[in-house]
Coordinates of C-alpha atoms in Angstrom, one line a residue:
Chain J
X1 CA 0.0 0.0 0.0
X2 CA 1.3 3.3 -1.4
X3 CA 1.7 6.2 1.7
X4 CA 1.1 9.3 0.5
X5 CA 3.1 12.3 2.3
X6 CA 2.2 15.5 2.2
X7 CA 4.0 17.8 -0.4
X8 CA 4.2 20.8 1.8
X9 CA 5.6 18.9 4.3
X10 CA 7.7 17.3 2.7
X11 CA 9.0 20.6 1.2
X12 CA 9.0 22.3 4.9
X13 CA 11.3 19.5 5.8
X14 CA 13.9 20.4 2.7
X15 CA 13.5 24.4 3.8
X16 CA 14.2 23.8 7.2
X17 CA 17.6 21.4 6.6
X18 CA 18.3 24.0 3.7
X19 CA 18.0 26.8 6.1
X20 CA 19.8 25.5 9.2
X21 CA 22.9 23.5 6.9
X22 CA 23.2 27.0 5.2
X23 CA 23.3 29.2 8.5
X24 CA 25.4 26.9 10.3
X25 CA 28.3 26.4 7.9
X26 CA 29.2 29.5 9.1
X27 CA 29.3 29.0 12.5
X28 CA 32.1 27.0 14.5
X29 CA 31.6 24.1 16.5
X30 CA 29.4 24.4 19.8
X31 CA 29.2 21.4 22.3
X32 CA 26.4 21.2 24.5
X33 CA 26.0 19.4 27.7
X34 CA 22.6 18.3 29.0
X35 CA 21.9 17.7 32.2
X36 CA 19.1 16.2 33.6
X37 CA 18.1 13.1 35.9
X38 CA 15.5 12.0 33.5
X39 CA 16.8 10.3 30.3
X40 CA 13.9 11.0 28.4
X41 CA 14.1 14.4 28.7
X42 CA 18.4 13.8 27.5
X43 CA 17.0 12.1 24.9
X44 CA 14.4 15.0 23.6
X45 CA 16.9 17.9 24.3
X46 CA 19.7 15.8 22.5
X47 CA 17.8 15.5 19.4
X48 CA 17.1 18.5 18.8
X49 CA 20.0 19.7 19.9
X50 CA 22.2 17.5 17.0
X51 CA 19.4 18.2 14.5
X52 CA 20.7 21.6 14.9
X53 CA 23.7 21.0 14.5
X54 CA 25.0 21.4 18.2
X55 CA 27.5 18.4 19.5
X56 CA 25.9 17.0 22.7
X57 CA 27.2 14.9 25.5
X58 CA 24.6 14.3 28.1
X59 CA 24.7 13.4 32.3
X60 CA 22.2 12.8 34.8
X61 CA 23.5 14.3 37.8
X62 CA 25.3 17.4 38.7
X63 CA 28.6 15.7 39.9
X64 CA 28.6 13.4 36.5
X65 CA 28.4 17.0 34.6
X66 CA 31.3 17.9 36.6
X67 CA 32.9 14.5 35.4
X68 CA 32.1 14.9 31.7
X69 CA 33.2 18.8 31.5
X70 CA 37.0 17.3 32.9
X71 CA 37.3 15.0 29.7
X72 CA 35.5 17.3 27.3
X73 CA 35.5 21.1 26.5
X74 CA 32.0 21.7 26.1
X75 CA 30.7 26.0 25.5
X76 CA 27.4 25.2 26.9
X77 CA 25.4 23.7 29.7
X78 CA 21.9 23.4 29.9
X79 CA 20.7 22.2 33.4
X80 CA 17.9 21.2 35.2
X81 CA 17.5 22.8 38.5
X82 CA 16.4 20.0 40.7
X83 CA 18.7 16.8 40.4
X84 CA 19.5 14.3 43.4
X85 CA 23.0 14.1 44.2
X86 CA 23.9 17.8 43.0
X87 CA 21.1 20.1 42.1
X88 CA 21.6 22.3 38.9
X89 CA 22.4 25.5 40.7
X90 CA 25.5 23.8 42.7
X91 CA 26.5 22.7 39.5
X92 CA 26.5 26.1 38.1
X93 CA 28.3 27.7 41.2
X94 CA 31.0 24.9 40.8
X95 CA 31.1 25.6 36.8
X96 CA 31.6 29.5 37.7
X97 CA 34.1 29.2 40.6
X98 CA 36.3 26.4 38.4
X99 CA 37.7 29.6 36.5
X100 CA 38.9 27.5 33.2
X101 CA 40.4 29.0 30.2
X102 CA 37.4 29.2 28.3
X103 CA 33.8 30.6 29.2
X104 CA 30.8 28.6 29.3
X105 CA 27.8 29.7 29.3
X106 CA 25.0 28.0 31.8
X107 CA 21.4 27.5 30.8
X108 CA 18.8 26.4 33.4
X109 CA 15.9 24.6 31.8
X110 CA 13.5 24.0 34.9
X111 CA 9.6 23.8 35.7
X112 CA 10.1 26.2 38.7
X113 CA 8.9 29.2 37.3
X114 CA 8.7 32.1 40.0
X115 CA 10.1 35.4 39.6
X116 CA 12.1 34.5 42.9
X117 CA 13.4 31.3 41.3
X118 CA 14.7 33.3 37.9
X119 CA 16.7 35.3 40.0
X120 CA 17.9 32.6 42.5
X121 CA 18.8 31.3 39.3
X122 CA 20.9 33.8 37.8
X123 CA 22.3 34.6 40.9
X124 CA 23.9 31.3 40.9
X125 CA 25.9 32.0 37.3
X126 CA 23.7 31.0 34.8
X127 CA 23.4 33.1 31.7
X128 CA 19.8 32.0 30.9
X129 CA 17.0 30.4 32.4
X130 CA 14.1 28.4 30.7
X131 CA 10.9 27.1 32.1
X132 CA 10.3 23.3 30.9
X133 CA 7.3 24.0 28.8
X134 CA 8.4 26.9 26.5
X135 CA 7.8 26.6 22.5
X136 CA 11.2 24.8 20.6
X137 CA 11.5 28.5 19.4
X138 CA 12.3 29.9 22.4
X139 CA 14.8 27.5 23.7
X140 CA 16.4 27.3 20.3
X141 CA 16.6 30.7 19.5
X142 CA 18.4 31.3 23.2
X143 CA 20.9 28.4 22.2
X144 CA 21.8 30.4 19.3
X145 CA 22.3 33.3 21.2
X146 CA 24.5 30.8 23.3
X147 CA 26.7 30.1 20.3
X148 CA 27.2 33.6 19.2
X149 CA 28.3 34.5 22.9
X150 CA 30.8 31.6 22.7
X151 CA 31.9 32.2 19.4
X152 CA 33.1 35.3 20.3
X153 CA 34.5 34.1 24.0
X154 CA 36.6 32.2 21.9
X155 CA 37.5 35.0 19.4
X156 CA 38.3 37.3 22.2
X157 CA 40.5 34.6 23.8
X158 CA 42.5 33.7 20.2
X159 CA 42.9 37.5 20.1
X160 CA 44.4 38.3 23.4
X161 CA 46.8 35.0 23.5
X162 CA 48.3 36.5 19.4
X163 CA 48.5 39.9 21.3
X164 CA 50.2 38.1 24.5
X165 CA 52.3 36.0 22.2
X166 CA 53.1 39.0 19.5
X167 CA 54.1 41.3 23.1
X168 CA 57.0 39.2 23.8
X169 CA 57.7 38.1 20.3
X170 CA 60.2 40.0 17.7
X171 CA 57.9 40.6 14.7
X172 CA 60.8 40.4 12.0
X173 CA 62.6 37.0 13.3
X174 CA 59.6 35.5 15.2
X175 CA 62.4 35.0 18.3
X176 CA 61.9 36.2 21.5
X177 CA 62.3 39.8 22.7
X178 CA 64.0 42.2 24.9
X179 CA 60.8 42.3 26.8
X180 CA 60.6 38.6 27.1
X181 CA 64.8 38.4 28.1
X182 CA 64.3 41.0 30.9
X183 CA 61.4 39.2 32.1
X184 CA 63.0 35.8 31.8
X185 CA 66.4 36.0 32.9
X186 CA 66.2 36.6 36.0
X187 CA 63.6 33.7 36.4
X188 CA 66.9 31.7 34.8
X189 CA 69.0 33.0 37.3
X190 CA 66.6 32.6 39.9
X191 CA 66.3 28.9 39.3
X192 CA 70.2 28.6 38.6
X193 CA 70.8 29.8 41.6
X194 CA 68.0 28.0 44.1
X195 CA 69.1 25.0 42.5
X196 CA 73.3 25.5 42.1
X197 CA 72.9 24.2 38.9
X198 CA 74.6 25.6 35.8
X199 CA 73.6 28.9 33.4
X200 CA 75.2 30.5 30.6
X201 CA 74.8 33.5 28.4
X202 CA 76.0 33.9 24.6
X203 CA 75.8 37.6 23.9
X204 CA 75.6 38.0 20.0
X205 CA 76.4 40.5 17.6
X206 CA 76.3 40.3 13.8
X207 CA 79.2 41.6 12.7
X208 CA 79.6 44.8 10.2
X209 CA 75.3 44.5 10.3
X210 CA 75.2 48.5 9.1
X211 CA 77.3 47.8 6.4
X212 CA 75.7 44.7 5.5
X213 CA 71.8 46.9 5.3
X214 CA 74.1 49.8 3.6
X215 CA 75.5 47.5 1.1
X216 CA 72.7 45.5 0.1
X217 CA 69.7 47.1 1.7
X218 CA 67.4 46.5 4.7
X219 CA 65.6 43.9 2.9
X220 CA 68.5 41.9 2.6
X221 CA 69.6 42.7 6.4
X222 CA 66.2 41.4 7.7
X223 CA 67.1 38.3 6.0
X224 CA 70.5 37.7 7.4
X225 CA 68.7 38.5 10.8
X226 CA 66.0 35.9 10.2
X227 CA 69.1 33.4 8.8
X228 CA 70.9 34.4 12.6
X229 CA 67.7 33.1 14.3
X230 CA 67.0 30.0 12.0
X231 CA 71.0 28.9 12.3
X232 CA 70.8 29.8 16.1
X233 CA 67.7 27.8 17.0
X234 CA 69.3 24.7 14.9
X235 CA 72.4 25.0 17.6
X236 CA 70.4 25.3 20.8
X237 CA 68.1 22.5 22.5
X238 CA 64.6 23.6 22.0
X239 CA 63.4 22.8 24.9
X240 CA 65.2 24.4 27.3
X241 CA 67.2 26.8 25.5
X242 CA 66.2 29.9 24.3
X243 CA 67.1 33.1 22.1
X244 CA 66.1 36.8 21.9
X245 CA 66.7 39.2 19.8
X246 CA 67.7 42.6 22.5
X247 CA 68.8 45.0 19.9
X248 CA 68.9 45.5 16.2
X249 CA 71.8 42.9 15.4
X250 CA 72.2 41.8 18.7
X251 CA 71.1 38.7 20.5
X252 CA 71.5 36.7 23.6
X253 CA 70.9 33.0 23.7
X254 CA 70.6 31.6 27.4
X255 CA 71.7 28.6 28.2
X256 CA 70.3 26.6 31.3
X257 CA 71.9 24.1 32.4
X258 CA 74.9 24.7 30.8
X259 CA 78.4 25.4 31.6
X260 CA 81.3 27.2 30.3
X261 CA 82.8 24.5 28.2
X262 CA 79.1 23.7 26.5
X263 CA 78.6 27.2 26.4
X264 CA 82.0 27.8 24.2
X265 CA 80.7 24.4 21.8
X266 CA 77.5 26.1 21.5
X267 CA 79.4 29.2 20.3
X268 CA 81.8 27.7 18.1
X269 CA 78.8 25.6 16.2
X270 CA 76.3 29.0 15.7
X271 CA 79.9 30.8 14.6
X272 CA 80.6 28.0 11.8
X273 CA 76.7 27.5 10.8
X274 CA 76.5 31.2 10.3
X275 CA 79.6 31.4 8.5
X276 CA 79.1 28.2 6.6
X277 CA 76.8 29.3 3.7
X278 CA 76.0 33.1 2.5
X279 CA 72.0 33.7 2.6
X280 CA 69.9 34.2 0.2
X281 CA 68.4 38.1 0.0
X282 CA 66.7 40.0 -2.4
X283 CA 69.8 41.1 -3.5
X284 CA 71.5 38.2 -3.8
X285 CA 73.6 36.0 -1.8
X286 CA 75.3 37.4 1.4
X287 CA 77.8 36.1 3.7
X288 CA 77.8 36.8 7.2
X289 CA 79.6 36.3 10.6
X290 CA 79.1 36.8 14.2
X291 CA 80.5 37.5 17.2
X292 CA 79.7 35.9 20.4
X293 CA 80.6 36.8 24.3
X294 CA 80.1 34.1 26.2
X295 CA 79.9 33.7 30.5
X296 CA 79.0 31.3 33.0
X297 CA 77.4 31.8 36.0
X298 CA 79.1 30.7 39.1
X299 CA 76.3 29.5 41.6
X300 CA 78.6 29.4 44.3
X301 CA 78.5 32.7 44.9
X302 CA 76.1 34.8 47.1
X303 CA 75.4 37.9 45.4
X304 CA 71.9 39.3 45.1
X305 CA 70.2 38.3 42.2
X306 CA 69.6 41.9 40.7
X307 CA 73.1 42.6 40.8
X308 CA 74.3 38.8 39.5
X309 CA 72.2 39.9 36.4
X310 CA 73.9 43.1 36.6
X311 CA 77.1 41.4 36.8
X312 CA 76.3 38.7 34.4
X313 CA 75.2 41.0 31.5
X314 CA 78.5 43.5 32.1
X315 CA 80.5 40.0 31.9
X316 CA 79.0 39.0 29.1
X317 CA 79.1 42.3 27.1
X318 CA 82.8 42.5 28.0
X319 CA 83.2 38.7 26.4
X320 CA 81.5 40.5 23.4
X321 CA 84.0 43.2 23.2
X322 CA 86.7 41.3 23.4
X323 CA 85.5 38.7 20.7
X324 CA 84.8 41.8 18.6
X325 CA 87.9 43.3 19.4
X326 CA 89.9 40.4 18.0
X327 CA 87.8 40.2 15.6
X328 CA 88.7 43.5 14.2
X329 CA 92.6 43.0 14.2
X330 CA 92.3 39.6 12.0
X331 CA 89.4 41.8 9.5
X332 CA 89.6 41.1 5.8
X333 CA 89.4 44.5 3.9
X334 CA 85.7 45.9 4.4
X335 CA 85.4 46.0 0.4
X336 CA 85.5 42.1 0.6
X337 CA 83.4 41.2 -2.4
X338 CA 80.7 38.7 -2.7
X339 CA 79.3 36.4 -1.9
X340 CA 81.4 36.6 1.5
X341 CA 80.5 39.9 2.4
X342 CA 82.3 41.0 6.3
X343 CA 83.9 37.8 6.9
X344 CA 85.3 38.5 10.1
X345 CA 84.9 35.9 13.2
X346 CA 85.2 36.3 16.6
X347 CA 87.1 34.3 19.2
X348 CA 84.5 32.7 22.0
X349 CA 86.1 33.7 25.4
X350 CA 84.2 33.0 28.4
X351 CA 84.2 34.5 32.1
X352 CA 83.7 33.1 35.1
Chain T
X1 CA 26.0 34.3 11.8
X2 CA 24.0 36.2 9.9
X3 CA 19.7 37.1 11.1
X4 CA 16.9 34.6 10.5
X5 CA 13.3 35.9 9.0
X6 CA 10.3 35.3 10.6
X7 CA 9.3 32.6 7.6
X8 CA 12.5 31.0 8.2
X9 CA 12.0 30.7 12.5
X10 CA 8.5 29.4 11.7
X11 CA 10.0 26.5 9.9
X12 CA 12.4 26.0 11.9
X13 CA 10.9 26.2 15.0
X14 CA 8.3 23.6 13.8
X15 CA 11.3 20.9 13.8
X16 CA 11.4 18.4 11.0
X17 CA 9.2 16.3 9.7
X18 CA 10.8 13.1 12.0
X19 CA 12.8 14.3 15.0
X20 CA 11.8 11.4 16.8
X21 CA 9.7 13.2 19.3
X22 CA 6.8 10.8 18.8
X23 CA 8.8 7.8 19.7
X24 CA 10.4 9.6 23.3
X25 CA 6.8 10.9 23.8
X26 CA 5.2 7.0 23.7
X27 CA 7.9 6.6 25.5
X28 CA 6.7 8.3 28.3
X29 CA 3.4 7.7 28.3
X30 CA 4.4 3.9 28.5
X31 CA 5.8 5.3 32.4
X32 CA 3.1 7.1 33.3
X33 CA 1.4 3.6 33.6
X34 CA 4.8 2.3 35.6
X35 CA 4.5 6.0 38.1
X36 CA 0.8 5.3 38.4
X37 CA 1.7 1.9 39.7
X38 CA 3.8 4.0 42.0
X39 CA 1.8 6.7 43.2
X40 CA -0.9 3.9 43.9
X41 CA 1.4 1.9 45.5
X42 CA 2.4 5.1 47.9
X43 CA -0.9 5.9 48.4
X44 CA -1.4 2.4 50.2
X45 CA 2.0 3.1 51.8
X46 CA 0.9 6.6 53.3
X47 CA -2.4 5.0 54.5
X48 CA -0.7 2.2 56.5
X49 CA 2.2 4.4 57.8
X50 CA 2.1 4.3 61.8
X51 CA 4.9 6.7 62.2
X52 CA 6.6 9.4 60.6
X53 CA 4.9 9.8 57.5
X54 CA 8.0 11.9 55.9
X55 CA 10.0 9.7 54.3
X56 CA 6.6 8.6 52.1
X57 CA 5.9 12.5 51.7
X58 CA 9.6 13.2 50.3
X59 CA 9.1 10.5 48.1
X60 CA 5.9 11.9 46.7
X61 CA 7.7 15.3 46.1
X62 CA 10.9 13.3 44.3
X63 CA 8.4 11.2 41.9
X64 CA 6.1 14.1 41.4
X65 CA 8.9 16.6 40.6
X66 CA 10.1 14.5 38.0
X67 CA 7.1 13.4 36.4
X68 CA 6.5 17.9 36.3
X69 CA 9.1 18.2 34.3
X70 CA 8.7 15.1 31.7
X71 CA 5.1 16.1 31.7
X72 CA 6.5 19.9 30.3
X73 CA 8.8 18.5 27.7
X74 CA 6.2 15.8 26.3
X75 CA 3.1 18.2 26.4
X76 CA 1.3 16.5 29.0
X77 CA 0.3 19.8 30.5
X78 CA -2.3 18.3 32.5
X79 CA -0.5 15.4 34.5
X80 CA 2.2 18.3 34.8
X81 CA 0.1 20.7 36.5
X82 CA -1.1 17.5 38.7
X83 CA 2.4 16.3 39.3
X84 CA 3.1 20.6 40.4
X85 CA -0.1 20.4 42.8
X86 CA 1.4 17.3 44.4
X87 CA 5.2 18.0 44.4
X88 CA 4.3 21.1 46.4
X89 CA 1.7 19.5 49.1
X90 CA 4.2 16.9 49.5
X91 CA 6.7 19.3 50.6
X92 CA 4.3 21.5 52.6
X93 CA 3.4 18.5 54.3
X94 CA 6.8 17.3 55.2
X95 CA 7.7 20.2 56.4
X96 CA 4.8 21.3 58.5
X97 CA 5.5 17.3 59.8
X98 CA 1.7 16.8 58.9
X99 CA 0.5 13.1 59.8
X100 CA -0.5 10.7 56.8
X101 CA -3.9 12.2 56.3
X102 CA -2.8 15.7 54.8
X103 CA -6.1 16.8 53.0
X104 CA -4.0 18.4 50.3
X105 CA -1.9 15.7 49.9
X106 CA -4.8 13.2 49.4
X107 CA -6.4 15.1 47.0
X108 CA -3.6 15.9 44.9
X109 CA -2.8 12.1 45.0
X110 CA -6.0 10.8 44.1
X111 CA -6.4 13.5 41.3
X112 CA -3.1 12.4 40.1
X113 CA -3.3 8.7 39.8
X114 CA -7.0 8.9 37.9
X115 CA -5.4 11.3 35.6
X116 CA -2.4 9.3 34.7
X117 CA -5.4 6.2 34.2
X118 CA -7.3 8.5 31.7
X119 CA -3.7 9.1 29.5
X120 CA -3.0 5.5 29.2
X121 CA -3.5 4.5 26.1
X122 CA -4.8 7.3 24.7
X123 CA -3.0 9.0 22.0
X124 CA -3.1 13.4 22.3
X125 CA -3.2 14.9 19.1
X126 CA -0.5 18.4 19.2
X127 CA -3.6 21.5 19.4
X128 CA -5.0 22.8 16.6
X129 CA -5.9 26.0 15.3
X130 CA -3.0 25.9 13.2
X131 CA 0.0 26.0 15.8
X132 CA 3.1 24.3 14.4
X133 CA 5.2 24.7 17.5
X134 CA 6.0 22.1 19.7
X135 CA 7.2 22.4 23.6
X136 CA 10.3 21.6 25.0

């Protein structure tokens, strides 16, 4: 026996999966938690939930809600009010005072319907609050609302860790800052010193960099800088060693854990990778070298630690100088052609 | 996300055509029979209690709570205003520490447990006059 469906229902039911698939390609992911001792009611609220296009987990208690929001990041949670084991508005007081990373925004879907109990409700921390009973509508069009509010928690959050990230980050060579060195340093020395274990400091200066932007442009400079950085990250461990870039041509690569003697390899590896191979720049190839200062803490000692930085950075700028200073006296004519450019190198000397 | 016309919330908010809601919704009339066994059963409990009757009364409140709110989201409105009457005299009664013959409580049973009889088996048609919007 043939069924016959209704044509206008039939069409309805294309609009509306039209409608919703078109409006929610645009919109990014939203995971919902239900919660609510009553399967029945998990089951209603999840399908229409998924059927618009919402991810859903579900629990039937407050302190399972707790359990399922450890595993899985969800943006919102709808709740009933009146659960055994933890009611809805504990749960939303625990949600509020668990202060995580990302917002999520609290929905109480309940049949007490007082003015005292909307405001008992929002009082607790929940964003919105729905009396069992409403039209799909109503609940619907407040879970969107949900959505948008997340969507932009979530923009507002990607925004301010790129501005946290970009405010100790140097734009041109994507390596740390001065801001970042003077914050983490002393940290370094801090732990260094708690500790007595080993820290060393490469102080590092391209050599002849003015004549290298003068000679071949800025352009090309900024790519021997970014060729520094790339070269110097290759010779350091990555996961506890870092670099910054302090000045224009000058860097500091800190070295935890570390003393003298690995300090001078590390030197004597970024000298020979820089010098290895010229870079390639908008104008062309272009050689370059580097000097590098190098110092060791000595842990044994009991100076403050604002003045052991003090000490460490003076120590570390006269290694510098005297690398450069050698550097000068064995310095190829400064018309050196290409692709070798300066092609200068500096001794490694450390202090103690 | 951009804004949604009127035409378009009025087909959405009707749902699809198969969202599954009539299934969940038989599904819950199938326990109503299984609380109405209950409630009777508690009824005969309350009536032979010699003590404390509270522990009969909070269990009143707990079933009838619950049944308030599946009655809401399955458009039983009027087991859910029964189950409401009841959920509150059961917890005006055990907190006033009435005895086992609380008038409200009685009545609010009784009215109940009929009720519940007259849905079972009985399939409600969604209202009429042209409304396409279902409840939570």
């Amino acid at each position: 026996m043939q069924i016959d469906h209704d044509p206008l229902e039939q069409s309805n039911s294309d609009l509306h999966d039209t409608i919703l698939t078109r409006r929610l390609e645009e919109s990014p992911p939203c995971r919902v938690l239900v919660v609510d001792d009553d399967y029945l009611v998990r089951a209603r609220l999840s399908a229409l939930l998924r059927d618009s296009h919402f991810d859903v987990e579900v629990a039937a208690s407050g302190a399972e809600a707790l359990r399922v929001m450890e595993a899985t990041r969800c943006q919102v949670l709808i709740t009933d009010w009146q659960m055994p084991d933890m009611d809805g508005l504990t749960l939303c007081r625990n949600v509020r005072a668990e202060h995580s990373e990302s917002y999520v925004y609290v929905l109480i879907l309940t049949v007490c319907d007082s003015k005292t109990d909307f405001l008992t409700g929002l009082a607790a921390g929940a964003d919105d609050y729905v009396v069992k009973g409403a039209p799909i509508a109503e609940l619907m069009a407040r879970l969107e609302v949900a959505r948008r509010i997340t969507h932009v928690e979530l923009s507002l959050r990607e925004s301010n860790r790129e501005n946290r990230r970009r405010s100790v980050t140097d734009e041109l060579t994507a390596a740390h800052n001065l801001r970042y060195f003077v914050k983490h340093l002393p940290r370094e020395l801090q732990r260094s010193q708690r500790y007595g274990h080993p820290l060393a400091v490469l102080s590092c200066d391209i050599d002849s960099f003015k004549e290298v932007n003068d000679s071949y442009g800025h352009p090309a400079g900024d790519h021997v800088l970014k060729a520094f950085v790339a070269r110097g990250q290759s010779c350091i461990r990555r996961a506890s060693d870092w670099l910054a870039r302090v000045g224009g041509d000058e860097f500091m690569i800190v070295l935890p854990e570390t003393r003298l003697q690995g300090a001078n390899r590390v030197a004597q590896k970024l000298r020979a990778a820089c010098a290895e191979c010229p870079v390639e720049t908008p104008a062309g190839p272009v050689g370059f070298t580097v000097s590098i200062g190098v110092t060791a803490v000595d842990v044994s000692r009991e100076a403050e630690n604002t003045s052991r930085i003090e000490n460490l950075l003076r120590a570390v700028d006269r290694s510098l100088y005297a690398s450069k200073g050698r550097s000068v006296r064995t310095a190829p004519s400064a018309t050196a052609a290409r692709p070798g450019g300066p092609n200068v190198t500096g001794e490694r000397n450390g202090l103690n | 996300m951009g804004s949604i016309n009127a035409a378009e919330w009025d087909i959405m908010a009707s749902g699809p055509a198969d969202d599954g809601f009539e299934d969940l919704r038989d599904a819950f009339r199938a326990r109503l029979a299984r609380e109405r066994m209950h409630f009777t059963t508690a009824s005969a409990a309350l009536a032979a209690v010699g003590g404390d009757p509270a522990s009969v009364y909070n269990d009143l409140q707990e079933r009838a709570r619950r049944l308030h709110g599946g009655a809401m989201i399955f458009e039983f409105g009027e087991v859910a205003a029964a189950a409401s009457t009841l959920e509150h005299a059961a917890l005006l009664a055990s907190t006033s520490h009435c005895d086992n013959t609380d008038g409200a409580v009685w009545a609010a049973l009784i009215f109940l447990v009929e009720l519940m009889g007259r849905q079972q088996g009985k399939r409600i048609r969604a209202a009429a006059d042209g409304v396409t919007s279902r409840s939570i």
